[in-house]
Tab-separated table of C-alpha atoms and ligand atoms in Angstrom:
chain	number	residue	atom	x	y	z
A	1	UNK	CA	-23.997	-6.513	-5.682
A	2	UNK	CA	-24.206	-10.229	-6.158
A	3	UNK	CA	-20.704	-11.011	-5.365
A	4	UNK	CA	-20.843	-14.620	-6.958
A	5	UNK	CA	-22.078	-13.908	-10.280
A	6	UNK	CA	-19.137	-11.304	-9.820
A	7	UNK	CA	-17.022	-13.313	-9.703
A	8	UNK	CA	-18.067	-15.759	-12.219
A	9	UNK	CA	-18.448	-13.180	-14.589
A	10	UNK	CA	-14.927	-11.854	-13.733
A	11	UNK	CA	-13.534	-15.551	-13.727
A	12	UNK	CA	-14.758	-16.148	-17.775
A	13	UNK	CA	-14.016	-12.578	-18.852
A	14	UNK	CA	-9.657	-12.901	-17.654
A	15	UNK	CA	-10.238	-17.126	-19.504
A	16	UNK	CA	-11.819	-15.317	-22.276
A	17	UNK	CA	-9.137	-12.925	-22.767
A	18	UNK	CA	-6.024	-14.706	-21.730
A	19	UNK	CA	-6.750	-17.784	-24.099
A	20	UNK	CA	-4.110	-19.708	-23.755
A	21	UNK	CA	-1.554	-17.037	-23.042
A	22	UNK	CA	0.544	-16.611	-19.829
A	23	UNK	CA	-0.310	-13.842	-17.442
A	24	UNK	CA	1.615	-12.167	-14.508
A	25	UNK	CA	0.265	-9.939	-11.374
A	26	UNK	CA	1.987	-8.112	-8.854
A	27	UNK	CA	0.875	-8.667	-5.376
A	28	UNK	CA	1.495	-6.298	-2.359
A	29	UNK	CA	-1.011	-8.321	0.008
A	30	UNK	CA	-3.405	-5.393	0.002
A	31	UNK	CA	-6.795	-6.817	-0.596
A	32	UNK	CA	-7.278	-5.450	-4.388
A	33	UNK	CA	-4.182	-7.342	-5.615
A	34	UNK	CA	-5.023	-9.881	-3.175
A	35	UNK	CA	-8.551	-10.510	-4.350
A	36	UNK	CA	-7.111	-10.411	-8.304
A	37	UNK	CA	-4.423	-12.786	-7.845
A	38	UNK	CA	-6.888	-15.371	-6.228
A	39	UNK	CA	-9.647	-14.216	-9.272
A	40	UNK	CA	-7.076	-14.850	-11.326
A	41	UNK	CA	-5.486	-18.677	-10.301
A	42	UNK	CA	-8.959	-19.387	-10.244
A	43	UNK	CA	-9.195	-18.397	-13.753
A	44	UNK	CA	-6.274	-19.400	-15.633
A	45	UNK	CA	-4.445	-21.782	-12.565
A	46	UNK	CA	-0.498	-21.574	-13.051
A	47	UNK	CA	-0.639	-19.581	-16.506
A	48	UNK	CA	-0.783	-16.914	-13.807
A	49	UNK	CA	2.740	-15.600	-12.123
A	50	UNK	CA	2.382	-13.683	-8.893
A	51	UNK	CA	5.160	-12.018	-7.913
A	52	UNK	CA	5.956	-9.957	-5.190
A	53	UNK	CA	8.196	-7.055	-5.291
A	54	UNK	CA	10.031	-6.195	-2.071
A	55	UNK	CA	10.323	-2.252	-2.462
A	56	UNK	CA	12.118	-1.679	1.586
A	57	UNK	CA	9.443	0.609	2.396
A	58	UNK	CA	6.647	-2.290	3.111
A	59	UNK	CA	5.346	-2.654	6.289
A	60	UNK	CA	7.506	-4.524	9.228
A	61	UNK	CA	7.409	-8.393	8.494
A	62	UNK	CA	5.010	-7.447	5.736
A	63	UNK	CA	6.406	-9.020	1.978
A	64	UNK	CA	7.128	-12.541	4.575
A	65	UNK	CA	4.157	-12.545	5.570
A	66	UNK	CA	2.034	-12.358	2.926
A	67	UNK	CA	4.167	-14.710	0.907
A	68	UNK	CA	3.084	-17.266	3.963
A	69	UNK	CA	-0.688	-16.186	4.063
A	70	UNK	CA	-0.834	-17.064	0.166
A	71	UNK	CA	1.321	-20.290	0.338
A	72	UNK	CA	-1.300	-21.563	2.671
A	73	UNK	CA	-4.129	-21.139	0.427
A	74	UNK	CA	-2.068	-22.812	-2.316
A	75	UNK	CA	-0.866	-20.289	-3.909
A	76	UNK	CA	3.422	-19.266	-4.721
A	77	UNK	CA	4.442	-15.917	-4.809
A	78	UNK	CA	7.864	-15.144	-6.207
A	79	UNK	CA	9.326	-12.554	-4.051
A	80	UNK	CA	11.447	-10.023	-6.234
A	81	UNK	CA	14.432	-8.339	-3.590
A	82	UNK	CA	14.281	-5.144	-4.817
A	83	UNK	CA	15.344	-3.065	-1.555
A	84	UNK	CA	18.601	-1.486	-2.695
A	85	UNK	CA	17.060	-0.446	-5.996
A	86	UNK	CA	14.902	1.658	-4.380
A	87	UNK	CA	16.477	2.981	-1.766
A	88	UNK	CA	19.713	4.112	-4.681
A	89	UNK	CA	16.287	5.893	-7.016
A	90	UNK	CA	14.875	7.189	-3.897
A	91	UNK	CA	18.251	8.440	-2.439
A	92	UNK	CA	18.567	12.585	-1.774
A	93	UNK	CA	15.083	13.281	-2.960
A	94	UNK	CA	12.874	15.441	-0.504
A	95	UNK	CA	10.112	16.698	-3.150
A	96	UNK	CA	7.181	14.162	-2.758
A	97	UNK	CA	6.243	14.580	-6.413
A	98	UNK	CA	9.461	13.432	-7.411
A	99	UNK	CA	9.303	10.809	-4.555
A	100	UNK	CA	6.696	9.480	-6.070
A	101	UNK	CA	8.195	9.591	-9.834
A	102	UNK	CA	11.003	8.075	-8.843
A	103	UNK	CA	9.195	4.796	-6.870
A	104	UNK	CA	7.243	4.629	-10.051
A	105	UNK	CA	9.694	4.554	-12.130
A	106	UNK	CA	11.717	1.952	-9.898
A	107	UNK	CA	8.415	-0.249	-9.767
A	108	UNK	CA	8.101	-0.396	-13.472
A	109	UNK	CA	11.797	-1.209	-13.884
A	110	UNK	CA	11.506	-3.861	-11.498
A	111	UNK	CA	8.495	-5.257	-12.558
A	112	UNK	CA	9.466	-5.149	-16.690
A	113	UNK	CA	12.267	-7.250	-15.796
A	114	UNK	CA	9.883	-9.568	-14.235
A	115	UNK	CA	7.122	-9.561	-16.759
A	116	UNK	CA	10.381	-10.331	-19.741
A	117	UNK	CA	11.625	-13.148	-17.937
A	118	UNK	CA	7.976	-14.573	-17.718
A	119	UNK	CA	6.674	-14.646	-21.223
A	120	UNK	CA	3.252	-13.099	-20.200
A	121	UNK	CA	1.474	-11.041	-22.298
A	122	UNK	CA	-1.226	-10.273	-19.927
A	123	UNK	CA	-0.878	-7.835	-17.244
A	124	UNK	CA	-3.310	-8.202	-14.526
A	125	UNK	CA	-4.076	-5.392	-12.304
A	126	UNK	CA	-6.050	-5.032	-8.867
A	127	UNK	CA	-6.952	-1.338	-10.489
A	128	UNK	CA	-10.112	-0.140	-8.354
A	129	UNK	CA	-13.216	2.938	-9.201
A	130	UNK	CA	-11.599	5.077	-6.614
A	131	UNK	CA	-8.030	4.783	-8.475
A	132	UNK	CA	-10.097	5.811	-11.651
A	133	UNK	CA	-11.735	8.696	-10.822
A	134	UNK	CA	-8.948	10.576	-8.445
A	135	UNK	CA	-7.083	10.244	-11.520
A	136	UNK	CA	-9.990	11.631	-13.366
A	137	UNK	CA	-10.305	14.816	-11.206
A	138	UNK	CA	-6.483	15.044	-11.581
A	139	UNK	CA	-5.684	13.900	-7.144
A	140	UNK	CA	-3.600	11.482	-8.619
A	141	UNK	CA	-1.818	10.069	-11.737
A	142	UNK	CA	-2.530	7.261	-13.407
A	143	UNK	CA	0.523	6.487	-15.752
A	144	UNK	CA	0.089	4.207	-18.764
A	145	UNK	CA	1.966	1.096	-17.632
A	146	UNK	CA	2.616	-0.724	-20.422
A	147	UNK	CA	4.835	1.930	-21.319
A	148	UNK	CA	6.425	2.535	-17.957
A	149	UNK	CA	7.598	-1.189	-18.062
A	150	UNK	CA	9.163	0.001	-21.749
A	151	UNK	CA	6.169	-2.193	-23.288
A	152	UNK	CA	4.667	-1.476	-26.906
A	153	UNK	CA	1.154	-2.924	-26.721
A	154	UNK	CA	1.040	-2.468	-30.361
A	155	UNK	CA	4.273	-4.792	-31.034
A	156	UNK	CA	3.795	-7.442	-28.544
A	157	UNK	CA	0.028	-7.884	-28.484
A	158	UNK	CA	0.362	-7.175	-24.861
A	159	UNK	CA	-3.070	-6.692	-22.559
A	160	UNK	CA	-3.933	-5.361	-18.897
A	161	UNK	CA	-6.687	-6.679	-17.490
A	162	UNK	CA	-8.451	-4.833	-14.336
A	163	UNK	CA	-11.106	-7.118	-13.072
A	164	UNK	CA	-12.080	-4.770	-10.459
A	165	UNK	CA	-12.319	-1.686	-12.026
A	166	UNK	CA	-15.986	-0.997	-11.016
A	167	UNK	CA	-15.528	-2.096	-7.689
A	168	UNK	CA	-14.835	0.388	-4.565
A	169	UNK	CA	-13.262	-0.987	-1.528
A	170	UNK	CA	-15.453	-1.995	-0.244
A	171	UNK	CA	-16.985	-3.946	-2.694
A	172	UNK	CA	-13.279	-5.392	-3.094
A	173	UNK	CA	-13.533	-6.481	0.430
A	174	UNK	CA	-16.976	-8.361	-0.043
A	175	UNK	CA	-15.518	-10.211	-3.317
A	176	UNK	CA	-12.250	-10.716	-1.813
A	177	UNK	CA	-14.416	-12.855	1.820
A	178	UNK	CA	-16.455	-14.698	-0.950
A	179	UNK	CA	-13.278	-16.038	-2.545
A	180	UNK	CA	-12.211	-17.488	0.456
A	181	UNK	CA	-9.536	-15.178	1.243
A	182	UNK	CA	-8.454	-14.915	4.813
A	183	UNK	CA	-9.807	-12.338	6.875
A	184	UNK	CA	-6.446	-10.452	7.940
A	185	UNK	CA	-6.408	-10.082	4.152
A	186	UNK	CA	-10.144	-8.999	3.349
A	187	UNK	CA	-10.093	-7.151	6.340
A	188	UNK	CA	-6.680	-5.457	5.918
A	189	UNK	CA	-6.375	-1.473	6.061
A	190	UNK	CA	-5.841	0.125	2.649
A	191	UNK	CA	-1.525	0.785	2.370
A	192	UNK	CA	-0.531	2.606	-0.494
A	193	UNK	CA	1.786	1.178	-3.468
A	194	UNK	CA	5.128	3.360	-2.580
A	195	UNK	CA	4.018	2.565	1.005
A	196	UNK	CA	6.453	4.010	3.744
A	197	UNK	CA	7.711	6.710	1.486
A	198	UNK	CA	4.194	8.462	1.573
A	199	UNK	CA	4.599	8.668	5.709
A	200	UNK	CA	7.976	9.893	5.348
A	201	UNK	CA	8.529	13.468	4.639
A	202	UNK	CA	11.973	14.880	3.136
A	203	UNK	CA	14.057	11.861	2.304
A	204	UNK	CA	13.519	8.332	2.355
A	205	UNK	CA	16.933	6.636	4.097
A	206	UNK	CA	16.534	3.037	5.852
A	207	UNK	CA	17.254	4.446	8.824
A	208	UNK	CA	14.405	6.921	8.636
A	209	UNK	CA	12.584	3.897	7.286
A	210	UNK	CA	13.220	1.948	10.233
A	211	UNK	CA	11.629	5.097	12.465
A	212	UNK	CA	8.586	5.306	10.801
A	213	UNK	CA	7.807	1.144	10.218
A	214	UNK	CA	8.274	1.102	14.348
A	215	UNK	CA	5.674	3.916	14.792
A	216	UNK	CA	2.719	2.415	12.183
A	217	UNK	CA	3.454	-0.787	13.722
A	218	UNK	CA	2.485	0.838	17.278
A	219	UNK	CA	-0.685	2.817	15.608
A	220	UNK	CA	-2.000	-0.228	13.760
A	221	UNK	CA	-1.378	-2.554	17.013
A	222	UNK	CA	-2.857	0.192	19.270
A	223	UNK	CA	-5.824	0.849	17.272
A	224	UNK	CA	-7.018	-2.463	16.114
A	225	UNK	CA	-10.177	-3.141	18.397
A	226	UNK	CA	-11.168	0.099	16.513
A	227	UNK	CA	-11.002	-0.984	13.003
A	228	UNK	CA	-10.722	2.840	11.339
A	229	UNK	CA	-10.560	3.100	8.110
A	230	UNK	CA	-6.936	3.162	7.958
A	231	UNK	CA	-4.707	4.657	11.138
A	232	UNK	CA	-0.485	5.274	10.481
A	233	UNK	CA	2.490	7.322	11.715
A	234	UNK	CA	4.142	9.893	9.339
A	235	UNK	CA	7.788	10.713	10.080
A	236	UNK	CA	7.827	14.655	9.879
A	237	UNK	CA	11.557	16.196	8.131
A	238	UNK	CA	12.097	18.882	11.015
A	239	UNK	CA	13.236	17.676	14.555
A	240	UNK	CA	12.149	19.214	17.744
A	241	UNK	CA	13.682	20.435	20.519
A	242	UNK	CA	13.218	17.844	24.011
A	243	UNK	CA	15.263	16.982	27.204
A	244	UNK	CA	16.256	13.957	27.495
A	245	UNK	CA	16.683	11.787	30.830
A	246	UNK	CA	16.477	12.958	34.812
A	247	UNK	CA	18.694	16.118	34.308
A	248	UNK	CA	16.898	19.437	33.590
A	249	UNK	CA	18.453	21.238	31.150
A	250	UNK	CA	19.901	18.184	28.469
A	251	UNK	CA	18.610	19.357	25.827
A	252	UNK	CA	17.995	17.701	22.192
A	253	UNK	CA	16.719	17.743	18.649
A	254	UNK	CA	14.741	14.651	18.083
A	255	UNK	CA	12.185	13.163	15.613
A	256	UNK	CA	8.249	14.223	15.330
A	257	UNK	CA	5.314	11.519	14.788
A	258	UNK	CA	2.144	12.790	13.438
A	259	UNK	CA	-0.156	9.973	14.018
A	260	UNK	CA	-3.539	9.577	11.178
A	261	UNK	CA	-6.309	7.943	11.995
A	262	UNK	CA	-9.427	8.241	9.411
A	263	UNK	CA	-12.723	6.906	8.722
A	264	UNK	CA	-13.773	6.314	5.242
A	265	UNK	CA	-15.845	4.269	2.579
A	266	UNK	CA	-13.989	4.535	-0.240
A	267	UNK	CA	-11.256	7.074	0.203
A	268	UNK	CA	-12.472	9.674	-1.460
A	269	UNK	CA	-13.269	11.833	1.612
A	270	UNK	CA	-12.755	10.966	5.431
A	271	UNK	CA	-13.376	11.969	8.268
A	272	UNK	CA	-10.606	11.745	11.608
A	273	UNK	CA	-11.222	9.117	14.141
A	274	UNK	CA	-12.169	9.892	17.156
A	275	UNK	CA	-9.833	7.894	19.148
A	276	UNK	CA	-10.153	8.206	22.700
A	277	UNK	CA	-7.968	10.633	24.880
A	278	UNK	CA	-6.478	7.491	27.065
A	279	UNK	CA	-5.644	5.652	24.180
A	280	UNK	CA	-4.012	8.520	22.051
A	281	UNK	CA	-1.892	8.969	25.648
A	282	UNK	CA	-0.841	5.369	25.145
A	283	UNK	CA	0.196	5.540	22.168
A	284	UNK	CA	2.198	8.522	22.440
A	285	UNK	CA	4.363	6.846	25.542
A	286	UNK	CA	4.720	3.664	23.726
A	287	UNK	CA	6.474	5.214	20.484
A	288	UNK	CA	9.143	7.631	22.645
A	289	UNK	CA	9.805	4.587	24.543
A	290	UNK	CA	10.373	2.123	21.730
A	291	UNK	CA	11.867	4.675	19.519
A	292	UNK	CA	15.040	6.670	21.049
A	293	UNK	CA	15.081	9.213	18.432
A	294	UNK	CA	11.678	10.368	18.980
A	295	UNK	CA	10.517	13.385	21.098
A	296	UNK	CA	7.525	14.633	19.719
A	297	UNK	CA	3.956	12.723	19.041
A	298	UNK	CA	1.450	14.791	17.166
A	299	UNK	CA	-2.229	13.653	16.408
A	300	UNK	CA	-3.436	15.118	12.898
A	301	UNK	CA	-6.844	16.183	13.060
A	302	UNK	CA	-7.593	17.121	9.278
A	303	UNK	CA	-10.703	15.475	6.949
A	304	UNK	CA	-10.107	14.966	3.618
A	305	UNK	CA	-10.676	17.521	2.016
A	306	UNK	CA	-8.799	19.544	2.484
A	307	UNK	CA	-6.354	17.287	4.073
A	308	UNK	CA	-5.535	13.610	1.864
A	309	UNK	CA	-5.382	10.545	3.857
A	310	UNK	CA	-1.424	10.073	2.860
A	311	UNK	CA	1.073	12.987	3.424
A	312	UNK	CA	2.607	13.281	0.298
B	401	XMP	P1	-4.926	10.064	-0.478
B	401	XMP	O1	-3.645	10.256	0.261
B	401	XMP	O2	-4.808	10.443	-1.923
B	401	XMP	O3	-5.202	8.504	-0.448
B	401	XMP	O4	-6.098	10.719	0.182
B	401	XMP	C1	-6.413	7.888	-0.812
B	401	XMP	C2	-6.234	6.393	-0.634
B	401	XMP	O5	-5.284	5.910	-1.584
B	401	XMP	C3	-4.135	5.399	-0.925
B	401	XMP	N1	-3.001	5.891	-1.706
B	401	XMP	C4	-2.373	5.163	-2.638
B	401	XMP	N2	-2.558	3.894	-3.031
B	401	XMP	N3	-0.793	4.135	-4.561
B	401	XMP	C5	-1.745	3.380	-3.981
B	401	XMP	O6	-1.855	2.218	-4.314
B	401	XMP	C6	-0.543	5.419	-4.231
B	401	XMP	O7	0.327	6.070	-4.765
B	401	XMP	C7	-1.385	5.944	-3.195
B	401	XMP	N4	-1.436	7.168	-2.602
B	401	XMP	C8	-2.435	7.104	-1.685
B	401	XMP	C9	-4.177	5.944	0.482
B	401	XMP	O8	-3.508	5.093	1.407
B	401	XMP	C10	-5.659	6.020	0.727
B	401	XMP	O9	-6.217	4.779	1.093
């Protein structure tokens, strides 16, 4: 691919369409909304509105942070406090289909609201080939979103735009270095949009939140010099029986970490890392030290197929 005709091309085609009209993106600091919000300030400057929508399941640190890593390259991002909305949708619901539903829903509430108050009548979405064809062979859904945000294209004239739709990741990641993005963004590990609540199975409290943000942030520290694919923790629903301090015998139900680790091009299949034995070991003893409630560390061992990379 030549990435700077790329993104030439892509830079005319969103001034082409846009005109004059305001746009809006959301950005989660993953590198395909990452590389289209830069694509598109590029394109259309301050007709574009990022905004950033704080769902409570994002990574420790992680709607902050990229909020900083953007202001430094010039760019705002409004960050939308959503927390409580999703944690109330989200609340007493242990089927992940419905999990999912119910953060989409949420997201498309949230973000409706957003795109209203804006006056945009451009959507602009960091849609990528591998989000188009698992929806294709019917892995995933791909809802129409101008409805979900309670949009009639039809009455307001309103347009999505998906610069990257023939692009896999890494493709993204090439475009997103040649823009000038920084590195822990071009580089960063692919997190999915209803983000903790995938690594959480049964329901999604803060508190079991909390768990499960403490245990990726271990895995992702731990396997760094690695650079997999994507590595996480997933917060299992049953608990396991341990003892607990010196005395034989004190017995207790605690939490269980599978930990994922996966090599893959563009998420369509992967394969497990093979992280070594001493490292696994460390990993296990640093998450039931820093987490209390935690007894049990579990490393998954399953390729997609038939395994996915996510658990729900
Ligand atoms: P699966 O679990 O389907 O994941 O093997 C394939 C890739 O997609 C990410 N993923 C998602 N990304 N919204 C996203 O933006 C989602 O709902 C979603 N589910 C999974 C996953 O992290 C992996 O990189």
């Amino acid at each position: 691919m030549d990435t700077k005709k790329f993104i030439e091309e892509k830079m005319s085609e969103i001034r082409q369409r846009a005109g004059s009209a305001k746009a809006i993106n959301a950005l989660s600091g993953g590198v395909d909304s990452s590389a289209v919000t830069l694509l598109g300030h590029r394109a259309i400057g301050d007709r574009l509105k990022t905004v950033l929508i704080d769902t409570g399941v994002m990574r420790e640190r992680e709607p902050e942070s990229v909020v900083e890593i953007f202001k430094r390259i010039g760019l705002t991002v409004h960050l939308i406090e959503a927390q409580e909305e999703f944690f109330r949708a989200l609340k007493g619901i242990i089927d992940p289909e419905e999990k999912r539903k119910a953060f989409r829903n949420t997201f498309y509430i949230v973000l409706g609201r957003a795109v209203k108050e804006s006056g945009a009548t451009f959507l602009l979405q960091g849609t990528i080939a591998a989000d188009i064809s698992e929806t294709r062979r019917g892995v995933k859904t791909q809802h129409n979103i101008l409805e979900q945000i309670g949009i009639d294209p039809q009455i307001y004239g309103f347009q999505v735009i998906e610069p990257l739709r023939e692009l896999y990741k890494d493709g993204v990641r090439e475009v997103a270095k040649a823009l000038g993005l920084p590195q822990e963004i071009f580089e960063r590990m692919p997190f999915p949009g209803p983000g903790l609540a995938t690594r959480i199975i049964g329901e999604v409290t803060p508190e079991r939140v909390a768990v499960v943000r403490k245990a990726v942030k271990i895995v992702e520290e731990e396997v760094e010099p690695l650079k997999p694919f994507q590595a996480f923790a997933v917060l299992l629903s049953d608990q396991a029986t341990g003892v607990t301090g010196s005395e034989e015998g004190r017995r207790s139900f605690g939490d269980i970490i599978a930990i994922r680790s996966v090599e893959s091009r563009d998420a369509i299949r992967a394969e497990v890392t093979e992280i070594p034995w001493e490292l696994l070991k460390k990993i296990q003893k640093r998450i039931v030290a820093e987490i209390p409630s935690v007894n049990k560390v579990l490393y998954d061992l399953t390729p997609k197929p038939p395994s996915t990379i996510e658990y729900i």
